[in-house]
């Protein structure tokens, strides 16, 4: 069993690592080119409008539930409120321009529209719950340690402004941020691998179909499972062809990409137990309610969601995932060996 868990954990690592690196890159760009004051002004206040802005910002981004972690942590460290951070962490992995295109190709145009709209409203609901449950939240931009964004070198060298901002953003993302969440991400990967190894094949196809039971079963399967928004689409399409209701498929499409072991462990670490709990409650309640409504919609319209399902291939070549996994592991190990090597990289 230990070997199976290791194999599944490595598979999760291979699948997630390219998007994790992309997420760190996005976080570096945000840190380098978007002033902290701008982030704090739009996302830092505990207002409903900041939650809406964060949810809207996350909808088109093609980041998975692991890839969004560094980007969301970057927003949090730049002053975003817990509610806005939570909204971004939900709307971003649940949908994106890439997953919407695959949804249109493999399912149908109605689900293509429903999916981002559902992600948007679920994110708003979650952000509101987090802010309402944490009335004593204080601004974070002054409380959490930040990697220096500018560096005064003794030799007086002046780099080009754009290159300097890019360099400092990448130094922040692949230095301090890797050190912050690296061990928690690896712990989540092992948890996700253990779950993948313990869930028997064919369980979903043989156990669920239509009705409320299918909604709850797909929620129970989707919450701990690591699957990105794009990869979840062919799975949902195959289940639809086997008799799964459109509402249950939507529950899987919302819950699966938004949560996994890595997401939850980092959520507890960065946002706290209360915010992480509200995150789970919002996804569970929002997914079930929206899934029930979608079943009613398709039933009222008399539509059959069955569509021609193409054979889904790997989004990225396997070697890309393997190389990315090795890079991520190397970066994490580097922070363990050099725990204080997050400062200025100027030449002495």
PDB file of N, CA and C in Angstrom, residues 140-241:
ATOM      1  N   UNK A 140      -3.165  42.745   6.515  1.00  0.00           N
ATOM      2  CA  UNK A 140      -2.069  41.785   6.555  1.00  0.00           C
ATOM      3  C   UNK A 140      -0.772  42.317   5.979  1.00  0.00           C
ATOM      4  N   UNK A 141      -0.849  43.384   5.208  1.00  0.00           N
ATOM      5  CA  UNK A 141       0.343  43.831   4.496  1.00  0.00           C
ATOM      6  C   UNK A 141       1.460  44.270   5.431  1.00  0.00           C
ATOM      7  N   UNK A 142       1.095  44.686   6.654  1.00  0.00           N
ATOM      8  CA  UNK A 142       2.130  45.102   7.601  1.00  0.00           C
ATOM      9  C   UNK A 142       2.459  44.004   8.600  1.00  0.00           C
ATOM     10  N   UNK A 143       1.670  42.953   8.640  1.00  0.00           N
ATOM     11  CA  UNK A 143       1.839  41.926   9.661  1.00  0.00           C
ATOM     12  C   UNK A 143       2.686  40.753   9.210  1.00  0.00           C
ATOM     13  N   UNK A 144       2.584  40.351   7.943  1.00  0.00           N
ATOM     14  CA  UNK A 144       3.344  39.209   7.449  1.00  0.00           C
ATOM     15  C   UNK A 144       4.674  39.671   6.881  1.00  0.00           C
ATOM     16  N   UNK A 145       5.724  38.883   7.048  1.00  0.00           N
ATOM     17  CA  UNK A 145       7.025  39.258   6.482  1.00  0.00           C
ATOM     18  C   UNK A 145       6.962  39.285   4.971  1.00  0.00           C
ATOM     19  N   UNK A 146       7.565  40.276   4.397  1.00  0.00           N
ATOM     20  CA  UNK A 146       7.556  40.423   2.949  1.00  0.00           C
ATOM     21  C   UNK A 146       8.973  40.351   2.417  1.00  0.00           C
ATOM     22  N   UNK A 147       9.116  39.745   1.258  1.00  0.00           N
ATOM     23  CA  UNK A 147      10.418  39.765   0.604  1.00  0.00           C
ATOM     24  C   UNK A 147      10.675  41.173   0.099  1.00  0.00           C
ATOM     25  N   UNK A 148      11.894  41.680   0.226  1.00  0.00           N
ATOM     26  CA  UNK A 148      12.189  43.037  -0.215  1.00  0.00           C
ATOM     27  C   UNK A 148      11.970  43.169  -1.712  1.00  0.00           C
ATOM     28  N   UNK A 149      11.233  44.191  -2.111  1.00  0.00           N
ATOM     29  CA  UNK A 149      10.907  44.353  -3.524  1.00  0.00           C
ATOM     30  C   UNK A 149      11.926  45.236  -4.229  1.00  0.00           C
ATOM     31  N   UNK A 150      12.672  45.962  -3.453  1.00  0.00           N
ATOM     32  CA  UNK A 150      13.730  46.768  -4.036  1.00  0.00           C
ATOM     33  C   UNK A 150      14.991  46.546  -3.224  1.00  0.00           C
ATOM     34  N   UNK A 151      16.110  46.741  -3.836  1.00  0.00           N
ATOM     35  CA  UNK A 151      17.368  46.444  -3.159  1.00  0.00           C
ATOM     36  C   UNK A 151      18.380  47.530  -3.465  1.00  0.00           C
ATOM     37  N   UNK A 152      18.948  48.098  -2.435  1.00  0.00           N
ATOM     38  CA  UNK A 152      19.951  49.144  -2.622  1.00  0.00           C
ATOM     39  C   UNK A 152      21.325  48.503  -2.609  1.00  0.00           C
ATOM     40  N   UNK A 153      21.894  48.355  -3.753  1.00  0.00           N
ATOM     41  CA  UNK A 153      23.201  47.716  -3.862  1.00  0.00           C
ATOM     42  C   UNK A 153      24.305  48.721  -3.551  1.00  0.00           C
ATOM     43  N   UNK A 154      25.333  48.236  -2.916  1.00  0.00           N
ATOM     44  CA  UNK A 154      26.406  49.117  -2.503  1.00  0.00           C
ATOM     45  C   UNK A 154      27.180  49.673  -3.680  1.00  0.00           C
ATOM     46  N   UNK A 155      27.223  48.935  -4.797  1.00  0.00           N
ATOM     47  CA  UNK A 155      28.041  49.386  -5.918  1.00  0.00           C
ATOM     48  C   UNK A 155      27.328  50.406  -6.773  1.00  0.00           C
ATOM     49  N   UNK A 156      26.082  50.720  -6.453  1.00  0.00           N
ATOM     50  CA  UNK A 156      25.379  51.774  -7.146  1.00  0.00           C
ATOM     51  C   UNK A 156      24.875  51.420  -8.514  1.00  0.00           C
ATOM     52  N   UNK A 157      24.879  50.126  -8.871  1.00  0.00           N
ATOM     53  CA  UNK A 157      24.403  49.733 -10.189  1.00  0.00           C
ATOM     54  C   UNK A 157      22.914  50.018 -10.306  1.00  0.00           C
ATOM     55  N   UNK A 158      22.468  50.493 -11.446  1.00  0.00           N
ATOM     56  CA  UNK A 158      21.062  50.786 -11.703  1.00  0.00           C
ATOM     57  C   UNK A 158      20.576  49.927 -12.860  1.00  0.00           C
ATOM     58  N   UNK A 159      19.675  49.000 -12.573  1.00  0.00           N
ATOM     59  CA  UNK A 159      19.115  48.169 -13.623  1.00  0.00           C
ATOM     60  C   UNK A 159      17.935  48.887 -14.270  1.00  0.00           C
ATOM     61  N   UNK A 160      17.530  48.407 -15.450  1.00  0.00           N
ATOM     62  CA  UNK A 160      16.330  48.911 -16.084  1.00  0.00           C
ATOM     63  C   UNK A 160      15.135  48.657 -15.176  1.00  0.00           C
ATOM     64  N   UNK A 161      14.213  49.649 -15.071  1.00  0.00           N
ATOM     65  CA  UNK A 161      13.098  49.549 -14.136  1.00  0.00           C
ATOM     66  C   UNK A 161      12.244  48.316 -14.347  1.00  0.00           C
ATOM     67  N   UNK A 162      11.909  48.012 -15.605  1.00  0.00           N
ATOM     68  CA  UNK A 162      11.069  46.851 -15.881  1.00  0.00           C
ATOM     69  C   UNK A 162      11.779  45.571 -15.506  1.00  0.00           C
ATOM     70  N   UNK A 163      13.024  45.429 -15.871  1.00  0.00           N
ATOM     71  CA  UNK A 163      13.765  44.214 -15.536  1.00  0.00           C
ATOM     72  C   UNK A 163      13.933  44.069 -14.023  1.00  0.00           C
ATOM     73  N   UNK A 164      14.168  45.177 -13.330  1.00  0.00           N
ATOM     74  CA  UNK A 164      14.343  45.125 -11.882  1.00  0.00           C
ATOM     75  C   UNK A 164      13.067  44.643 -11.202  1.00  0.00           C
ATOM     76  N   UNK A 165      11.923  45.146 -11.647  1.00  0.00           N
ATOM     77  CA  UNK A 165      10.650  44.717 -11.055  1.00  0.00           C
ATOM     78  C   UNK A 165      10.400  43.240 -11.339  1.00  0.00           C
ATOM     79  N   UNK A 166      10.718  42.811 -12.566  1.00  0.00           N
ATOM     80  CA  UNK A 166      10.549  41.393 -12.901  1.00  0.00           C
ATOM     81  C   UNK A 166      11.472  40.525 -12.036  1.00  0.00           C
ATOM     82  N   UNK A 167      12.731  40.922 -11.934  1.00  0.00           N
ATOM     83  CA  UNK A 167      13.700  40.145 -11.150  1.00  0.00           C
ATOM     84  C   UNK A 167      13.277  40.056  -9.685  1.00  0.00           C
ATOM     85  N   UNK A 168      12.875  41.166  -9.106  1.00  0.00           N
ATOM     86  CA  UNK A 168      12.488  41.166  -7.701  1.00  0.00           C
ATOM     87  C   UNK A 168      11.223  40.356  -7.471  1.00  0.00           C
ATOM     88  N   UNK A 169      10.282  40.407  -8.425  1.00  0.00           N
ATOM     89  CA  UNK A 169       9.059  39.612  -8.298  1.00  0.00           C
ATOM     90  C   UNK A 169       9.345  38.126  -8.340  1.00  0.00           C
ATOM     91  N   UNK A 170      10.231  37.712  -9.244  1.00  0.00           N
ATOM     92  CA  UNK A 170      10.570  36.293  -9.325  1.00  0.00           C
ATOM     93  C   UNK A 170      11.368  35.854  -8.089  1.00  0.00           C
ATOM     94  N   UNK A 171      12.221  36.731  -7.600  1.00  0.00           N
ATOM     95  CA  UNK A 171      12.980  36.415  -6.386  1.00  0.00           C
ATOM     96  C   UNK A 171      12.025  36.206  -5.209  1.00  0.00           C
ATOM     97  N   UNK A 172      11.004  37.015  -5.122  1.00  0.00           N
ATOM     98  CA  UNK A 172       9.989  36.874  -4.067  1.00  0.00           C
ATOM     99  C   UNK A 172       9.213  35.569  -4.229  1.00  0.00           C
ATOM    100  N   UNK A 173       8.766  35.284  -5.459  1.00  0.00           N
ATOM    101  CA  UNK A 173       7.900  34.124  -5.687  1.00  0.00           C
ATOM    102  C   UNK A 173       8.637  32.816  -5.472  1.00  0.00           C
ATOM    103  N   UNK A 174       9.832  32.699  -6.060  1.00  0.00           N
ATOM    104  CA  UNK A 174      10.550  31.434  -6.017  1.00  0.00           C
ATOM    105  C   UNK A 174      11.543  31.355  -4.852  1.00  0.00           C
ATOM    106  N   UNK A 175      11.475  32.344  -3.960  1.00  0.00           N
ATOM    107  CA  UNK A 175      12.290  32.312  -2.753  1.00  0.00           C
ATOM    108  C   UNK A 175      11.426  32.223  -1.518  1.00  0.00           C
ATOM    109  N   UNK A 176      10.932  33.365  -1.077  1.00  0.00           N
ATOM    110  CA  UNK A 176      10.155  33.404   0.172  1.00  0.00           C
ATOM    111  C   UNK A 176       8.876  32.590   0.092  1.00  0.00           C
ATOM    112  N   UNK A 177       8.155  32.715  -1.016  1.00  0.00           N
ATOM    113  CA  UNK A 177       6.858  32.030  -1.102  1.00  0.00           C
ATOM    114  C   UNK A 177       7.023  30.516  -1.148  1.00  0.00           C
ATOM    115  N   UNK A 178       8.037  30.031  -1.856  1.00  0.00           N
ATOM    116  CA  UNK A 178       8.320  28.589  -1.854  1.00  0.00           C
ATOM    117  C   UNK A 178       8.606  28.122  -0.429  1.00  0.00           C
ATOM    118  N   UNK A 179       9.379  28.919   0.305  1.00  0.00           N
ATOM    119  CA  UNK A 179       9.686  28.559   1.676  1.00  0.00           C
ATOM    120  C   UNK A 179       8.460  28.557   2.575  1.00  0.00           C
ATOM    121  N   UNK A 180       7.500  29.442   2.285  1.00  0.00           N
ATOM    122  CA  UNK A 180       6.300  29.546   3.107  1.00  0.00           C
ATOM    123  C   UNK A 180       5.389  28.334   2.969  1.00  0.00           C
ATOM    124  N   UNK A 181       5.153  27.881   1.734  1.00  0.00           N
ATOM    125  CA  UNK A 181       4.126  26.852   1.539  1.00  0.00           C
ATOM    126  C   UNK A 181       4.668  25.521   1.033  1.00  0.00           C
ATOM    127  N   UNK A 182       6.003  25.430   0.822  1.00  0.00           N
ATOM    128  CA  UNK A 182       6.557  24.221   0.230  1.00  0.00           C
ATOM    129  C   UNK A 182       6.228  22.954   0.991  1.00  0.00           C
ATOM    130  N   UNK A 183       6.502  22.945   2.307  1.00  0.00           N
ATOM    131  CA  UNK A 183       6.275  21.718   3.078  1.00  0.00           C
ATOM    132  C   UNK A 183       4.780  21.406   3.177  1.00  0.00           C
ATOM    133  N   UNK A 184       3.958  22.455   3.211  1.00  0.00           N
ATOM    134  CA  UNK A 184       2.517  22.225   3.294  1.00  0.00           C
ATOM    135  C   UNK A 184       1.977  21.670   1.980  1.00  0.00           C
ATOM    136  N   UNK A 185       2.524  22.143   0.884  1.00  0.00           N
ATOM    137  CA  UNK A 185       2.117  21.617  -0.414  1.00  0.00           C
ATOM    138  C   UNK A 185       2.489  20.148  -0.549  1.00  0.00           C
ATOM    139  N   UNK A 186       3.708  19.792  -0.160  1.00  0.00           N
ATOM    140  CA  UNK A 186       4.145  18.400  -0.245  1.00  0.00           C
ATOM    141  C   UNK A 186       3.302  17.507   0.664  1.00  0.00           C
ATOM    142  N   UNK A 187       2.949  18.015   1.831  1.00  0.00           N
ATOM    143  CA  UNK A 187       2.087  17.248   2.725  1.00  0.00           C
ATOM    144  C   UNK A 187       0.725  17.009   2.072  1.00  0.00           C
ATOM    145  N   UNK A 188       0.198  18.037   1.417  1.00  0.00           N
ATOM    146  CA  UNK A 188      -1.076  17.885   0.730  1.00  0.00           C
ATOM    147  C   UNK A 188      -1.001  16.918  -0.428  1.00  0.00           C
ATOM    148  N   UNK A 189       0.139  16.897  -1.129  1.00  0.00           N
ATOM    149  CA  UNK A 189       0.318  15.962  -2.239  1.00  0.00           C
ATOM    150  C   UNK A 189       0.260  14.526  -1.735  1.00  0.00           C
ATOM    151  N   UNK A 190       0.882  14.271  -0.606  1.00  0.00           N
ATOM    152  CA  UNK A 190       0.859  12.919  -0.034  1.00  0.00           C
ATOM    153  C   UNK A 190      -0.560  12.537   0.373  1.00  0.00           C
ATOM    154  N   UNK A 191      -1.291  13.483   0.970  1.00  0.00           N
ATOM    155  CA  UNK A 191      -2.687  13.217   1.349  1.00  0.00           C
ATOM    156  C   UNK A 191      -3.519  12.901   0.109  1.00  0.00           C
ATOM    157  N   UNK A 192      -3.362  13.730  -0.941  1.00  0.00           N
ATOM    158  CA  UNK A 192      -4.108  13.492  -2.179  1.00  0.00           C
ATOM    159  C   UNK A 192      -3.736  12.150  -2.796  1.00  0.00           C
ATOM    160  N   UNK A 193      -2.453  11.781  -2.738  1.00  0.00           N
ATOM    161  CA  UNK A 193      -2.026  10.496  -3.274  1.00  0.00           C
ATOM    162  C   UNK A 193      -2.620   9.335  -2.509  1.00  0.00           C
ATOM    163  N   UNK A 194      -2.702   9.471  -1.178  1.00  0.00           N
ATOM    164  CA  UNK A 194      -3.297   8.415  -0.365  1.00  0.00           C
ATOM    165  C   UNK A 194      -4.769   8.235  -0.694  1.00  0.00           C
ATOM    166  N   UNK A 195      -5.475   9.345  -0.894  1.00  0.00           N
ATOM    167  CA  UNK A 195      -6.897   9.267  -1.240  1.00  0.00           C
ATOM    168  C   UNK A 195      -7.078   8.614  -2.603  1.00  0.00           C
ATOM    169  N   UNK A 196      -6.227   8.987  -3.556  1.00  0.00           N
ATOM    170  CA  UNK A 196      -6.325   8.399  -4.896  1.00  0.00           C
ATOM    171  C   UNK A 196      -6.066   6.897  -4.872  1.00  0.00           C
ATOM    172  N   UNK A 197      -5.140   6.472  -3.997  1.00  0.00           N
ATOM    173  CA  UNK A 197      -4.813   5.053  -3.922  1.00  0.00           C
ATOM    174  C   UNK A 197      -5.913   4.248  -3.236  1.00  0.00           C
ATOM    175  N   UNK A 198      -6.683   4.886  -2.339  1.00  0.00           N
ATOM    176  CA  UNK A 198      -7.670   4.165  -1.540  1.00  0.00           C
ATOM    177  C   UNK A 198      -9.061   4.140  -2.173  1.00  0.00           C
ATOM    178  N   UNK A 199      -9.344   5.038  -3.123  1.00  0.00           N
ATOM    179  CA  UNK A 199     -10.667   5.053  -3.775  1.00  0.00           C
ATOM    180  C   UNK A 199     -10.667   4.027  -4.903  1.00  0.00           C
ATOM    181  N   UNK A 200     -11.527   3.017  -4.842  1.00  0.00           N
ATOM    182  CA  UNK A 200     -11.525   1.976  -5.878  1.00  0.00           C
ATOM    183  C   UNK A 200     -12.017   2.489  -7.220  1.00  0.00           C
ATOM    184  N   UNK A 201     -11.461   1.946  -8.282  1.00  0.00           N
ATOM    185  CA  UNK A 201     -11.887   2.313  -9.632  1.00  0.00           C
ATOM    186  C   UNK A 201     -13.312   1.838  -9.884  1.00  0.00           C
ATOM    187  N   UNK A 202     -14.055   2.636 -10.623  1.00  0.00           N
ATOM    188  CA  UNK A 202     -15.427   2.281 -10.967  1.00  0.00           C
ATOM    189  C   UNK A 202     -16.441   2.578  -9.893  1.00  0.00           C
ATOM    190  N   UNK A 203     -15.999   3.125  -8.758  1.00  0.00           N
ATOM    191  CA  UNK A 203     -16.926   3.381  -7.656  1.00  0.00           C
ATOM    192  C   UNK A 203     -18.002   4.390  -8.058  1.00  0.00           C
ATOM    193  N   UNK A 204     -17.575   5.473  -8.728  1.00  0.00           N
ATOM    194  CA  UNK A 204     -18.527   6.525  -9.087  1.00  0.00           C
ATOM    195  C   UNK A 204     -19.536   6.015 -10.110  1.00  0.00           C
ATOM    196  N   UNK A 205     -19.029   5.344 -11.140  1.00  0.00           N
ATOM    197  CA  UNK A 205     -19.916   4.871 -12.200  1.00  0.00           C
ATOM    198  C   UNK A 205     -20.954   3.878 -11.669  1.00  0.00           C
ATOM    199  N   UNK A 206     -20.590   3.062 -10.724  1.00  0.00           N
ATOM    200  CA  UNK A 206     -21.480   2.014 -10.236  1.00  0.00           C
ATOM    201  C   UNK A 206     -22.405   2.480  -9.120  1.00  0.00           C
ATOM    202  N   UNK A 207     -22.120   3.620  -8.505  1.00  0.00           N
ATOM    203  CA  UNK A 207     -22.829   3.979  -7.282  1.00  0.00           C
ATOM    204  C   UNK A 207     -23.776   5.160  -7.412  1.00  0.00           C
ATOM    205  N   UNK A 208     -23.610   6.023  -8.401  1.00  0.00           N
ATOM    206  CA  UNK A 208     -24.440   7.230  -8.469  1.00  0.00           C
ATOM    207  C   UNK A 208     -25.125   7.337  -9.818  1.00  0.00           C
ATOM    208  N   UNK A 209     -26.185   8.120  -9.828  1.00  0.00           N
ATOM    209  CA  UNK A 209     -26.919   8.365 -11.062  1.00  0.00           C
ATOM    210  C   UNK A 209     -27.621   9.697 -10.970  1.00  0.00           C
ATOM    211  N   UNK A 210     -28.937   9.698 -10.741  1.00  0.00           N
ATOM    212  CA  UNK A 210     -29.716  10.936 -10.635  1.00  0.00           C
ATOM    213  C   UNK A 210     -30.185  11.134  -9.194  1.00  0.00           C
ATOM    214  N   UNK A 211     -30.680  12.333  -8.894  1.00  0.00           N
ATOM    215  CA  UNK A 211     -31.251  12.617  -7.584  1.00  0.00           C
ATOM    216  C   UNK A 211     -30.259  13.246  -6.632  1.00  0.00           C
ATOM    217  N   UNK A 212     -30.757  13.526  -5.401  1.00  0.00           N
ATOM    218  CA  UNK A 212     -29.928  14.185  -4.399  1.00  0.00           C
ATOM    219  C   UNK A 212     -28.727  13.339  -3.999  1.00  0.00           C
ATOM    220  N   UNK A 213     -28.893  12.010  -4.001  1.00  0.00           N
ATOM    221  CA  UNK A 213     -27.774  11.152  -3.628  1.00  0.00           C
ATOM    222  C   UNK A 213     -26.576  11.392  -4.522  1.00  0.00           C
ATOM    223  N   UNK A 214     -26.814  11.560  -5.816  1.00  0.00           N
ATOM    224  CA  UNK A 214     -25.704  11.774  -6.743  1.00  0.00           C
ATOM    225  C   UNK A 214     -24.981  13.085  -6.443  1.00  0.00           C
ATOM    226  N   UNK A 215     -25.721  14.112  -6.017  1.00  0.00           N
ATOM    227  CA  UNK A 215     -25.099  15.396  -5.676  1.00  0.00           C
ATOM    228  C   UNK A 215     -24.154  15.233  -4.490  1.00  0.00           C
ATOM    229  N   UNK A 216     -24.632  14.542  -3.448  1.00  0.00           N
ATOM    230  CA  UNK A 216     -23.812  14.365  -2.252  1.00  0.00           C
ATOM    231  C   UNK A 216     -22.612  13.459  -2.512  1.00  0.00           C
ATOM    232  N   UNK A 217     -22.821  12.433  -3.317  1.00  0.00           N
ATOM    233  CA  UNK A 217     -21.701  11.525  -3.615  1.00  0.00           C
ATOM    234  C   UNK A 217     -20.621  12.257  -4.404  1.00  0.00           C
ATOM    235  N   UNK A 218     -21.017  13.037  -5.405  1.00  0.00           N
ATOM    236  CA  UNK A 218     -20.022  13.758  -6.191  1.00  0.00           C
ATOM    237  C   UNK A 218     -19.331  14.830  -5.359  1.00  0.00           C
ATOM    238  N   UNK A 219     -20.043  15.398  -4.383  1.00  0.00           N
ATOM    239  CA  UNK A 219     -19.403  16.344  -3.476  1.00  0.00           C
ATOM    240  C   UNK A 219     -18.362  15.634  -2.623  1.00  0.00           C
ATOM    241  N   UNK A 220     -18.716  14.462  -2.087  1.00  0.00           N
ATOM    242  CA  UNK A 220     -17.792  13.699  -1.252  1.00  0.00           C
ATOM    243  C   UNK A 220     -16.566  13.259  -2.040  1.00  0.00           C
ATOM    244  N   UNK A 221     -16.753  12.955  -3.310  1.00  0.00           N
ATOM    245  CA  UNK A 221     -15.629  12.547  -4.157  1.00  0.00           C
ATOM    246  C   UNK A 221     -14.786  13.749  -4.551  1.00  0.00           C
ATOM    247  N   UNK A 222     -15.439  14.857  -4.890  1.00  0.00           N
ATOM    248  CA  UNK A 222     -14.730  16.012  -5.417  1.00  0.00           C
ATOM    249  C   UNK A 222     -13.936  16.782  -4.393  1.00  0.00           C
ATOM    250  N   UNK A 223     -14.427  16.879  -3.146  1.00  0.00           N
ATOM    251  CA  UNK A 223     -13.759  17.712  -2.150  1.00  0.00           C
ATOM    252  C   UNK A 223     -12.299  17.313  -1.903  1.00  0.00           C
ATOM    253  N   UNK A 224     -11.986  16.028  -1.667  1.00  0.00           N
ATOM    254  CA  UNK A 224     -10.585  15.684  -1.389  1.00  0.00           C
ATOM    255  C   UNK A 224      -9.750  15.369  -2.620  1.00  0.00           C
ATOM    256  N   UNK A 225     -10.376  15.263  -3.783  1.00  0.00           N
ATOM    257  CA  UNK A 225      -9.685  14.786  -4.977  1.00  0.00           C
ATOM    258  C   UNK A 225      -8.913  15.903  -5.650  1.00  0.00           C
ATOM    259  N   UNK A 226      -7.672  15.613  -6.080  1.00  0.00           N
ATOM    260  CA  UNK A 226      -6.941  16.579  -6.885  1.00  0.00           C
ATOM    261  C   UNK A 226      -7.276  16.378  -8.352  1.00  0.00           C
ATOM    262  N   UNK A 227      -7.898  17.378  -8.947  1.00  0.00           N
ATOM    263  CA  UNK A 227      -8.170  17.363 -10.382  1.00  0.00           C
ATOM    264  C   UNK A 227      -8.351  18.806 -10.823  1.00  0.00           C
ATOM    265  N   UNK A 228      -7.625  19.233 -11.835  1.00  0.00           N
ATOM    266  CA  UNK A 228      -7.734  20.611 -12.285  1.00  0.00           C
ATOM    267  C   UNK A 228      -8.998  20.795 -13.118  1.00  0.00           C
ATOM    268  N   UNK A 229      -9.357  22.045 -13.374  1.00  0.00           N
ATOM    269  CA  UNK A 229     -10.613  22.342 -14.059  1.00  0.00           C
ATOM    270  C   UNK A 229     -10.655  21.727 -15.455  1.00  0.00           C
ATOM    271  N   UNK A 230      -9.544  21.799 -16.164  1.00  0.00           N
ATOM    272  CA  UNK A 230      -9.520  21.251 -17.515  1.00  0.00           C
ATOM    273  C   UNK A 230      -9.612  19.728 -17.503  1.00  0.00           C
ATOM    274  N   UNK A 231      -8.849  19.081 -16.612  1.00  0.00           N
ATOM    275  CA  UNK A 231      -8.863  17.625 -16.549  1.00  0.00           C
ATOM    276  C   UNK A 231     -10.191  17.083 -16.023  1.00  0.00           C
ATOM    277  N   UNK A 232     -10.897  17.859 -15.205  1.00  0.00           N
ATOM    278  CA  UNK A 232     -12.171  17.390 -14.659  1.00  0.00           C
ATOM    279  C   UNK A 232     -13.261  17.343 -15.718  1.00  0.00           C
ATOM    280  N   UNK A 233     -13.107  18.096 -16.802  1.00  0.00           N
ATOM    281  CA  UNK A 233     -14.163  18.189 -17.805  1.00  0.00           C
ATOM    282  C   UNK A 233     -14.391  16.880 -18.554  1.00  0.00           C
ATOM    283  N   UNK A 234     -13.377  16.224 -19.100  1.00  0.00           N
ATOM    284  CA  UNK A 234     -13.640  14.934 -19.747  1.00  0.00           C
ATOM    285  C   UNK A 234     -14.160  13.870 -18.784  1.00  0.00           C
ATOM    286  N   UNK A 235     -13.733  13.926 -17.510  1.00  0.00           N
ATOM    287  CA  UNK A 235     -14.259  12.984 -16.521  1.00  0.00           C
ATOM    288  C   UNK A 235     -15.755  13.200 -16.346  1.00  0.00           C
ATOM    289  N   UNK A 236     -16.149  14.457 -16.184  1.00  0.00           N
ATOM    290  CA  UNK A 236     -17.568  14.771 -16.021  1.00  0.00           C
ATOM    291  C   UNK A 236     -18.363  14.386 -17.263  1.00  0.00           C
ATOM    292  N   UNK A 237     -17.792  14.630 -18.442  1.00  0.00           N
ATOM    293  CA  UNK A 237     -18.494  14.278 -19.679  1.00  0.00           C
ATOM    294  C   UNK A 237     -18.705  12.770 -19.776  1.00  0.00           C
ATOM    295  N   UNK A 238     -17.700  11.987 -19.389  1.00  0.00           N
ATOM    296  CA  UNK A 238     -17.843  10.528 -19.419  1.00  0.00           C
ATOM    297  C   UNK A 238     -18.920  10.062 -18.447  1.00  0.00           C
ATOM    298  N   UNK A 239     -18.958  10.660 -17.271  1.00  0.00           N
ATOM    299  CA  UNK A 239     -19.975  10.295 -16.282  1.00  0.00           C
ATOM    300  C   UNK A 239     -21.369  10.674 -16.762  1.00  0.00           C
ATOM    301  N   UNK A 240     -21.474  11.793 -17.469  1.00  0.00           N
ATOM    302  CA  UNK A 240     -22.771  12.195 -18.015  1.00  0.00           C
ATOM    303  C   UNK A 240     -23.276  11.162 -19.015  1.00  0.00           C
ATOM    304  N   UNK A 241     -22.382  10.644 -19.834  1.00  0.00           N
ATOM    305  CA  UNK A 241     -22.777   9.631 -20.802  1.00  0.00           C
ATOM    306  C   UNK A 241     -23.214   8.337 -20.120  1.00  0.00           C
TER     307      UNK A 241
END
